[in-house]
Amino acid sequence: MPDAKHTPRARIARTVRLPEPSRAALFRRAPELGPRVLFFSGGTALRDLSTTLIEYTANSIHLITPFDSGGSSAVLRKAFGMPAVGDLRNRIMALADRSITGNPAVFELFAHRLPKDVPQDELAAKLVRIMNGEDPLIRRVPDPLRKIIRTHLRFFNERRPKDFDLRGASIGNCILAGGYFNYNRMLDPVIYLFMQLVEARGVVRPIVNADLHLACRLADGRVLIGQHNMTGKEAAPIDAPIESLWLTASLDDPTPASVRIRDKTDKLIRQAEVICFPYGSFYSSLMANLLPQGVGDAVAAADCPKVYIPNLGHDPEQQGLTVADQTRRLLAALEAGCAKACRREDLLRFVFVDSRGGRYDGGLDIPAIKRLGVEVVDVPLARADDSGQADSRKVAELLVSLA
């Protein structure tokens, strides 16, 4: 019998309906047999999709950007020199099985933020009450998860500087930060632990376990450092298009930094059954994930359908870009991550658009997308409420139909 390396293989092409109702129904009956749909993402844009997707597959893979420099993540990163954990926390909770006893209490605790208008000593006392198991938020969490959370909070509390600003702090982020220290500054073990405890359906990983930041150059020549300066959420929306994006080691220095994905991340990408470049913040969520070395090579090596689903509504990071422009930049980023030239169809095969329900700020320009060698699939994606947002169930059924 041939060994695994020499097992005969045959490439089979097939045509599928999109969506394929019978295939979606099959996976919904047995999500544990569902496909390994891999996403490069960050932020909260995929929260609803992730919650819906677990009805169809327990095997989705989520590679998340750890470069956020705003909100409570900024305070943690400045104090401890660590990757951002907020988006990881959000995705773990989105994939968790809400029917498990105790999980609603965990969601409430992880989502809780300390108030911004309370003195620091009162906030510290609140944190200690949670840590000691005295606060109602933690008392509702069942063991053994309660003990694990308290242990990780203790690690966090022992290491936080005396001048650490607790105003608006996310308890979930503090718990993950404590676990990060408990596991010798490694994120994967604490992510895995909490995913097991809340029975999250899938795999969540940071694209890299590195303390790096985003920097970009605008069309007018200005350089911005820090994701919080690009998204329009904490700073004023950018008033010129983004021309280029890179990683840097400091919020004070735009010098480019280099990092390579780990072997286990490379393996996750190569073994995916569908790769999705999804909607969300185009640069700070999607393109940021493609910056580490090795991503392009791994995507090219994955023998599976690869699809880009652009935003159906407004994204301040995409100003001036048609969907064709976005596709061109996505391909360029993937090609830049390849050690040698590869076929475009090995990097991106499909672009899913909704010409009727979508609100594409820069326009679609479908002929230009096709000239890039990418197949355009015009299919209903938008919600029926005319909100300009994607319908999570439609997207989920489309993606599992590709597998």
CSV table of C-alpha atoms in Angstrom, one decimal:
chain,number,residue,atom,x,y,z
A,1,MET,CA,0.0,0.0,0.0
A,2,PRO,CA,1.5,3.5,-0.9
A,3,ASP,CA,2.3,5.8,1.9
A,4,ALA,CA,0.6,9.2,2.4
A,5,LYS,CA,3.3,11.1,0.4
A,6,HIS,CA,2.9,8.8,-2.6
A,7,THR,CA,-0.9,8.2,-2.5
A,8,PRO,CA,-2.2,8.7,-6.1
A,9,ARG,CA,-4.2,11.9,-6.5
A,10,ALA,CA,-6.5,13.1,-9.3
A,11,ARG,CA,-7.7,16.7,-9.7
A,12,ILE,CA,-11.5,16.7,-10.3
A,13,ALA,CA,-13.4,19.8,-11.6
A,14,ARG,CA,-17.1,20.1,-11.0
A,15,THR,CA,-19.8,22.7,-11.6
A,16,VAL,CA,-22.1,23.5,-8.6
A,17,ARG,CA,-25.2,25.5,-8.1
A,18,LEU,CA,-24.8,28.6,-5.9
A,19,PRO,CA,-26.1,28.1,-3.4
A,20,GLU,CA,-26.6,24.3,-3.5
A,21,PRO,CA,-29.6,23.8,-1.2
A,22,SER,CA,-29.1,20.0,-0.8
A,23,ARG,CA,-25.4,20.4,0.1
A,24,ALA,CA,-26.2,23.2,2.6
A,25,ALA,CA,-28.9,21.1,4.1
A,26,LEU,CA,-26.5,18.1,4.4
A,27,PHE,CA,-24.0,20.1,6.4
A,28,ARG,CA,-26.7,21.7,8.5
A,29,ARG,CA,-27.7,18.2,9.6
A,30,ALA,CA,-24.1,17.2,10.4
A,31,PRO,CA,-22.0,20.4,11.0
A,32,GLU,CA,-19.2,18.2,12.5
A,33,LEU,CA,-18.7,17.0,8.9
A,34,GLY,CA,-18.7,20.5,7.5
A,35,PRO,CA,-15.9,22.0,5.4
A,36,ARG,CA,-12.8,23.8,6.5
A,37,VAL,CA,-13.8,27.3,5.3
A,38,LEU,CA,-10.9,29.7,6.0
A,39,PHE,CA,-11.3,33.4,6.6
A,40,PHE,CA,-8.7,36.2,6.7
A,41,SER,CA,-10.4,38.8,8.8
A,42,GLY,CA,-10.5,41.0,11.9
A,43,GLY,CA,-12.9,43.2,13.7
A,44,THR,CA,-16.6,42.6,14.1
A,45,ALA,CA,-17.7,42.5,10.4
A,46,LEU,CA,-17.9,38.6,10.5
A,47,ARG,CA,-19.6,38.3,13.9
A,48,ASP,CA,-23.0,37.5,12.5
A,49,LEU,CA,-21.6,35.3,9.7
A,50,SER,CA,-19.6,33.3,12.3
A,51,THR,CA,-22.6,32.8,14.5
A,52,THR,CA,-24.6,31.5,11.5
A,53,LEU,CA,-21.8,29.4,10.0
A,54,ILE,CA,-21.5,27.1,13.0
A,55,GLU,CA,-24.9,25.7,12.0
A,56,TYR,CA,-23.2,24.4,8.9
A,57,THR,CA,-19.7,23.6,9.9
A,58,ALA,CA,-17.8,23.0,13.1
A,59,ASN,CA,-14.5,23.2,11.2
A,60,SER,CA,-14.2,26.8,9.9
A,61,ILE,CA,-10.8,28.5,10.4
A,62,HIS,CA,-10.4,32.2,11.3
A,63,LEU,CA,-7.0,33.9,10.9
A,64,ILE,CA,-7.3,37.2,12.7
A,65,THR,CA,-5.3,40.4,12.6
A,66,PRO,CA,-3.6,41.2,16.0
A,67,PHE,CA,-2.5,44.7,15.0
A,68,ASP,CA,-5.4,46.8,16.5
A,69,SER,CA,-4.0,49.9,18.2
A,70,GLY,CA,-7.2,51.5,19.5
A,71,GLY,CA,-9.6,51.1,22.4
A,72,SER,CA,-8.8,48.9,25.4
A,73,SER,CA,-6.4,46.9,23.2
A,74,ALA,CA,-4.2,50.0,22.9
A,75,VAL,CA,-3.9,50.3,26.7
A,76,LEU,CA,-3.0,46.6,27.0
A,77,ARG,CA,-0.5,46.7,24.2
A,78,LYS,CA,1.3,49.8,25.5
A,79,ALA,CA,1.5,48.3,29.0
A,80,PHE,CA,2.6,44.8,28.1
A,81,GLY,CA,4.1,44.9,24.5
A,82,MET,CA,1.7,42.2,23.2
A,83,PRO,CA,-0.5,41.6,20.2
A,84,ALA,CA,-4.1,42.9,20.3
A,85,VAL,CA,-6.6,40.3,21.6
A,86,GLY,CA,-9.9,42.0,21.2
A,87,ASP,CA,-10.8,40.7,17.8
A,88,LEU,CA,-9.7,37.2,18.8
A,89,ARG,CA,-12.0,37.4,21.8
A,90,ASN,CA,-14.9,38.5,19.6
A,91,ARG,CA,-14.4,35.7,17.2
A,92,ILE,CA,-14.2,33.0,19.9
A,93,MET,CA,-17.5,34.2,21.4
A,94,ALA,CA,-19.1,34.3,18.0
A,95,LEU,CA,-18.2,30.7,17.4
A,96,ALA,CA,-19.3,29.5,20.8
A,97,ASP,CA,-22.2,27.1,21.3
A,98,ARG,CA,-24.8,29.3,23.1
A,99,SER,CA,-26.8,26.2,24.1
A,100,ILE,CA,-24.1,25.0,26.5
A,101,THR,CA,-24.9,25.6,30.2
A,102,GLY,CA,-23.0,28.5,31.5
A,103,ASN,CA,-22.0,30.0,28.2
A,104,PRO,CA,-24.5,33.0,28.4
A,105,ALA,CA,-22.8,34.0,31.6
A,106,VAL,CA,-19.4,33.7,30.0
A,107,PHE,CA,-20.5,35.9,27.1
A,108,GLU,CA,-21.7,38.5,29.5
A,109,LEU,CA,-18.5,38.5,31.5
A,110,PHE,CA,-16.2,38.6,28.4
A,111,ALA,CA,-18.3,41.4,26.9
A,112,HIS,CA,-18.3,43.5,30.1
A,113,ARG,CA,-16.4,46.7,30.1
A,114,LEU,CA,-15.5,48.7,33.2
A,115,PRO,CA,-17.1,52.2,33.2
A,116,LYS,CA,-15.2,55.2,32.0
A,117,ASP,CA,-16.5,57.7,34.6
A,118,VAL,CA,-15.5,55.9,37.8
A,119,PRO,CA,-12.3,56.5,39.8
A,120,GLN,CA,-9.4,54.1,39.3
A,121,ASP,CA,-9.5,52.8,42.8
A,122,GLU,CA,-13.2,51.7,42.4
A,123,LEU,CA,-12.4,50.1,39.1
A,124,ALA,CA,-9.5,48.2,40.7
A,125,ALA,CA,-11.8,47.0,43.5
A,126,LYS,CA,-14.3,45.8,40.9
A,127,LEU,CA,-11.6,43.8,39.2
A,128,VAL,CA,-10.4,42.3,42.4
A,129,ARG,CA,-14.0,41.2,43.3
A,130,ILE,CA,-14.3,39.4,40.0
A,131,MET,CA,-10.9,37.9,40.5
A,132,ASN,CA,-11.8,36.7,43.9
A,133,GLY,CA,-15.1,35.2,42.7
A,134,GLU,CA,-17.2,37.7,44.7
A,135,ASP,CA,-18.8,39.7,41.9
A,136,PRO,CA,-22.2,38.5,40.4
A,137,LEU,CA,-20.6,38.5,36.9
A,138,ILE,CA,-18.2,35.7,37.9
A,139,ARG,CA,-20.5,33.9,40.3
A,140,ARG,CA,-22.8,33.1,37.4
A,141,VAL,CA,-20.0,31.3,35.5
A,142,PRO,CA,-19.8,27.6,36.3
A,143,ASP,CA,-16.7,25.7,37.3
A,144,PRO,CA,-14.1,24.8,36.1
A,145,LEU,CA,-14.3,27.8,33.8
A,146,ARG,CA,-14.8,30.1,36.8
A,147,LYS,CA,-11.6,29.0,38.4
A,148,ILE,CA,-9.6,29.3,35.1
A,149,ILE,CA,-10.9,32.8,34.5
A,150,ARG,CA,-10.0,33.9,38.1
A,151,THR,CA,-6.5,32.5,37.7
A,152,HIS,CA,-5.9,34.3,34.5
A,153,LEU,CA,-7.3,37.6,35.9
A,154,ARG,CA,-4.9,37.1,38.8
A,155,PHE,CA,-2.0,36.8,36.4
A,156,PHE,CA,-3.2,40.0,34.7
A,157,ASN,CA,-3.7,41.9,37.9
A,158,GLU,CA,-0.3,41.0,39.3
A,159,ARG,CA,1.4,42.2,36.2
A,160,ARG,CA,-0.5,45.4,35.3
A,161,PRO,CA,1.5,48.6,36.0
A,162,LYS,CA,0.3,50.7,38.9
A,163,ASP,CA,-0.7,53.5,36.5
A,164,PHE,CA,-2.6,51.1,34.2
A,165,ASP,CA,-5.8,52.8,33.0
A,166,LEU,CA,-8.8,50.6,33.8
A,167,ARG,CA,-11.4,53.0,32.4
A,168,GLY,CA,-13.3,51.2,29.7
A,169,ALA,CA,-11.2,48.0,30.1
A,170,SER,CA,-12.7,44.9,28.5
A,171,ILE,CA,-12.8,42.1,31.1
A,172,GLY,CA,-12.5,39.5,28.3
A,173,ASN,CA,-9.4,41.2,27.0
A,174,CYS,CA,-7.9,41.3,30.5
A,175,ILE,CA,-8.6,37.5,30.9
A,176,LEU,CA,-6.9,36.7,27.6
A,177,ALA,CA,-4.0,38.9,28.5
A,178,GLY,CA,-3.6,37.1,31.8
A,179,GLY,CA,-3.6,33.8,29.9
A,180,TYR,CA,-1.0,35.2,27.6
A,181,PHE,CA,1.4,35.6,30.6
A,182,ASN,CA,0.4,32.3,32.1
A,183,TYR,CA,1.5,30.6,28.9
A,184,ASN,CA,4.8,32.4,28.6
A,185,ARG,CA,3.6,35.1,26.2
A,186,MET,CA,1.9,32.7,23.8
A,187,LEU,CA,-1.6,33.2,22.5
A,188,ASP,CA,-2.4,29.9,20.9
A,189,PRO,CA,-2.7,27.9,24.2
A,190,VAL,CA,-5.1,30.3,25.9
A,191,ILE,CA,-7.2,30.7,22.8
A,192,TYR,CA,-7.4,26.9,22.5
A,193,LEU,CA,-8.3,26.5,26.2
A,194,PHE,CA,-11.2,29.0,26.1
A,195,MET,CA,-12.5,27.6,22.8
A,196,GLN,CA,-12.6,24.2,24.3
A,197,LEU,CA,-14.3,25.4,27.5
A,198,VAL,CA,-17.1,27.4,25.6
A,199,GLU,CA,-17.2,24.7,22.9
A,200,ALA,CA,-16.5,27.1,20.1
A,201,ARG,CA,-17.0,25.5,16.7
A,202,GLY,CA,-13.9,26.0,14.6
A,203,VAL,CA,-10.3,27.3,14.9
A,204,VAL,CA,-9.2,30.8,15.8
A,205,ARG,CA,-5.6,32.0,15.4
A,206,PRO,CA,-3.8,35.3,15.1
A,207,ILE,CA,-2.1,35.5,11.7
A,208,VAL,CA,1.1,36.0,13.7
A,209,ASN,CA,1.9,36.1,17.4
A,210,ALA,CA,3.9,39.4,17.2
A,211,ASP,CA,3.7,42.9,18.7
A,212,LEU,CA,3.4,44.8,15.4
A,213,HIS,CA,1.4,47.8,14.1
A,214,LEU,CA,0.0,48.9,10.8
A,215,ALA,CA,1.2,51.9,8.8
A,216,CYS,CA,-0.1,53.3,5.5
A,217,ARG,CA,0.7,55.9,3.0
A,218,LEU,CA,-2.1,58.0,1.6
A,219,ALA,CA,-2.4,59.3,-1.9
A,220,ASP,CA,-1.4,62.8,-0.8
A,221,GLY,CA,1.9,61.4,0.6
A,222,ARG,CA,1.0,61.5,4.3
A,223,VAL,CA,2.0,58.5,6.4
A,224,LEU,CA,-0.3,57.2,9.2
A,225,ILE,CA,0.9,54.8,11.9
A,226,GLY,CA,-1.6,52.7,13.9
A,227,GLN,CA,-4.8,51.0,12.8
A,228,HIS,CA,-6.9,53.4,14.9
A,229,ASN,CA,-5.8,56.2,12.6
A,230,MET,CA,-7.1,54.4,9.5
A,231,THR,CA,-10.5,53.0,10.3
A,232,GLY,CA,-12.5,56.3,11.0
A,233,LYS,CA,-13.7,54.9,14.3
A,234,GLU,CA,-11.5,56.7,16.9
A,235,ALA,CA,-9.9,59.3,14.7
A,236,ALA,CA,-11.4,61.3,11.9
A,237,PRO,CA,-12.1,59.3,8.7
A,238,ILE,CA,-9.2,59.5,6.3
A,239,ASP,CA,-9.7,62.1,3.6
A,240,ALA,CA,-7.4,60.6,0.9
A,241,PRO,CA,-7.2,57.1,-0.5
A,242,ILE,CA,-4.8,54.6,1.0
A,243,GLU,CA,-2.0,53.8,-1.5
A,244,SER,CA,0.1,51.3,0.4
A,245,LEU,CA,0.1,49.3,3.7
A,246,TRP,CA,2.9,47.7,5.7
A,247,LEU,CA,3.8,46.5,9.2
A,248,THR,CA,6.0,48.4,11.7
A,249,ALA,CA,7.4,47.6,15.1
A,250,SER,CA,6.5,50.9,16.7
A,251,LEU,CA,3.7,53.5,16.7
A,252,ASP,CA,6.5,56.1,16.7
A,253,ASP,CA,8.5,54.9,13.7
A,254,PRO,CA,7.2,54.0,10.2
A,255,THR,CA,10.2,51.8,9.3
A,256,PRO,CA,8.8,48.5,7.8
A,257,ALA,CA,9.0,45.4,9.9
A,258,SER,CA,9.0,41.8,8.6
A,259,VAL,CA,7.4,38.7,10.1
A,260,ARG,CA,6.7,35.2,8.7
A,261,ILE,CA,3.7,33.1,9.5
A,262,ARG,CA,4.3,30.0,11.6
A,263,ASP,CA,4.4,26.5,10.1
A,264,LYS,CA,1.1,25.6,11.8
A,265,THR,CA,-0.6,28.6,10.2
A,266,ASP,CA,0.9,27.7,6.8
A,267,LYS,CA,-0.6,24.2,7.2
A,268,LEU,CA,-4.0,25.5,8.1
A,269,ILE,CA,-4.1,27.6,5.0
A,270,ARG,CA,-2.8,24.8,2.7
A,271,GLN,CA,-5.4,22.4,4.1
A,272,ALA,CA,-8.4,24.7,3.7
A,273,GLU,CA,-11.3,23.4,1.6
A,274,VAL,CA,-12.5,27.0,0.8
A,275,ILE,CA,-10.6,30.2,1.3
A,276,CYS,CA,-12.7,33.4,1.7
A,277,PHE,CA,-11.3,36.9,1.6
A,278,PRO,CA,-14.4,38.5,3.2
A,279,TYR,CA,-16.1,41.9,3.6
A,280,GLY,CA,-14.9,44.1,6.5
A,281,SER,CA,-12.4,46.9,6.7
A,282,PHE,CA,-10.5,46.4,3.4
A,283,TYR,CA,-7.0,47.4,4.6
A,284,SER,CA,-6.9,47.0,8.4
A,285,SER,CA,-8.8,43.7,8.5
A,286,LEU,CA,-8.3,41.9,5.1
A,287,MET,CA,-5.1,43.3,3.5
A,288,ALA,CA,-3.3,43.4,6.9
A,289,ASN,CA,-3.6,39.6,7.1
A,290,LEU,CA,-1.7,39.2,3.8
A,291,LEU,CA,1.3,41.2,4.9
A,292,PRO,CA,3.3,38.5,6.8
A,293,GLN,CA,5.6,36.5,4.6
A,294,GLY,CA,4.4,33.1,3.6
A,295,VAL,CA,0.7,33.9,3.2
A,296,GLY,CA,0.7,34.2,-0.6
A,297,ASP,CA,2.7,30.9,-1.0
A,298,ALA,CA,0.3,29.0,1.3
A,299,VAL,CA,-2.8,30.4,-0.5
A,300,ALA,CA,-1.4,29.4,-3.9
A,301,ALA,CA,-0.6,25.9,-2.6
A,302,ALA,CA,-4.1,25.3,-1.2
A,303,ASP,CA,-6.1,23.2,-3.7
A,304,CYS,CA,-9.5,24.7,-3.1
A,305,PRO,CA,-11.8,27.5,-4.3
A,306,LYS,CA,-10.8,31.0,-3.3
A,307,VAL,CA,-13.4,33.8,-3.2
A,308,TYR,CA,-13.4,37.5,-2.5
A,309,ILE,CA,-16.7,38.9,-1.1
A,310,PRO,CA,-16.3,42.7,-1.2
A,311,ASN,CA,-18.2,45.1,1.1
A,312,LEU,CA,-21.8,45.7,0.0
A,313,GLY,CA,-21.9,49.0,1.9
A,314,HIS,CA,-19.6,51.9,2.9
A,315,ASP,CA,-16.1,51.3,4.1
A,316,PRO,CA,-14.0,54.5,4.7
A,317,GLU,CA,-10.8,52.6,3.9
A,318,GLN,CA,-12.0,51.9,0.3
A,319,GLN,CA,-12.6,55.5,-0.9
A,320,GLY,CA,-12.0,55.8,-4.6
A,321,LEU,CA,-11.8,52.1,-5.2
A,322,THR,CA,-14.1,50.2,-7.5
A,323,VAL,CA,-14.6,46.5,-6.8
A,324,ALA,CA,-12.2,45.9,-9.7
A,325,ASP,CA,-9.6,48.1,-8.0
A,326,GLN,CA,-10.0,46.2,-4.8
A,327,THR,CA,-9.6,42.9,-6.6
A,328,ARG,CA,-6.5,44.2,-8.3
A,329,ARG,CA,-4.9,45.2,-5.0
A,330,LEU,CA,-5.9,42.0,-3.4
A,331,LEU,CA,-4.2,40.0,-6.1
A,332,ALA,CA,-1.1,42.2,-5.9
A,333,ALA,CA,-0.8,41.6,-2.2
A,334,LEU,CA,-1.1,37.9,-2.6
A,335,GLU,CA,1.4,37.9,-5.5
A,336,ALA,CA,3.8,39.9,-3.4
A,337,GLY,CA,3.6,37.1,-0.8
A,338,CYS,CA,4.7,34.4,-3.2
A,339,ALA,CA,8.4,33.4,-3.4
A,340,LYS,CA,8.0,32.7,-7.1
A,341,ALA,CA,5.5,33.5,-9.8
A,342,CYS,CA,2.2,31.6,-9.6
A,343,ARG,CA,-1.0,31.5,-11.6
A,344,ARG,CA,-3.7,34.0,-10.6
A,345,GLU,CA,-6.3,31.4,-10.5
A,346,ASP,CA,-4.3,29.7,-7.7
A,347,LEU,CA,-4.6,32.9,-5.7
A,348,LEU,CA,-8.2,34.0,-6.4
A,349,ARG,CA,-10.8,32.3,-8.5
A,350,PHE,CA,-14.1,34.0,-7.8
A,351,VAL,CA,-15.5,37.4,-6.8
A,352,PHE,CA,-19.0,37.3,-5.4
A,353,VAL,CA,-21.1,40.4,-6.0
A,354,ASP,CA,-24.7,41.4,-5.7
A,355,SER,CA,-25.4,43.9,-8.4
A,356,ARG,CA,-29.0,44.4,-7.3
A,357,GLY,CA,-28.8,44.5,-3.6
A,358,GLY,CA,-25.2,45.8,-3.0
A,359,ARG,CA,-24.2,49.4,-2.5
A,360,TYR,CA,-20.7,49.6,-4.0
A,361,ASP,CA,-19.4,53.1,-3.3
A,362,GLY,CA,-16.8,53.1,-6.0
A,363,GLY,CA,-18.9,51.0,-8.5
A,364,LEU,CA,-18.5,47.4,-9.6
A,365,ASP,CA,-16.9,47.5,-13.1
A,366,ILE,CA,-17.5,43.8,-13.7
A,367,PRO,CA,-15.8,43.8,-17.1
A,368,ALA,CA,-12.6,45.1,-15.5
A,369,ILE,CA,-12.8,42.3,-12.8
A,370,LYS,CA,-13.1,39.7,-15.6
A,371,ARG,CA,-10.0,41.1,-17.3
A,372,LEU,CA,-8.0,40.3,-14.2
A,373,GLY,CA,-8.7,36.6,-14.9
A,374,VAL,CA,-11.2,36.2,-12.1
A,375,GLU,CA,-14.7,34.8,-12.5
A,376,VAL,CA,-17.5,37.1,-11.3
A,377,VAL,CA,-20.5,35.4,-9.7
A,378,ASP,CA,-23.5,37.7,-9.4
A,379,VAL,CA,-25.7,36.3,-6.7
A,380,PRO,CA,-28.0,37.6,-3.9
A,381,LEU,CA,-25.9,38.5,-0.9
A,382,ALA,CA,-27.6,41.5,0.7
A,383,ARG,CA,-30.2,41.6,3.5
A,384,ALA,CA,-33.8,42.1,2.5
A,385,ASP,CA,-33.9,45.2,4.8
A,386,ASP,CA,-32.0,47.4,2.3
A,387,SER,CA,-29.3,48.0,5.0
A,388,GLY,CA,-26.4,47.5,2.6
A,389,GLN,CA,-25.2,44.6,4.7
A,390,ALA,CA,-24.6,41.0,3.9
A,391,ASP,CA,-27.2,38.4,4.8
A,392,SER,CA,-25.2,35.9,6.9
A,393,ARG,CA,-27.3,32.9,6.0
A,394,LYS,CA,-27.0,33.6,2.2
A,395,VAL,CA,-23.2,33.9,2.5
A,396,ALA,CA,-22.8,30.8,4.7
A,397,GLU,CA,-24.8,28.7,2.3
A,398,LEU,CA,-22.8,30.0,-0.7
A,399,LEU,CA,-19.5,29.2,1.0
A,400,VAL,CA,-20.3,25.7,2.1
A,401,SER,CA,-21.7,25.0,-1.4
A,402,LEU,CA,-18.2,25.6,-2.8
A,403,ALA,CA,-16.6,22.8,-0.7
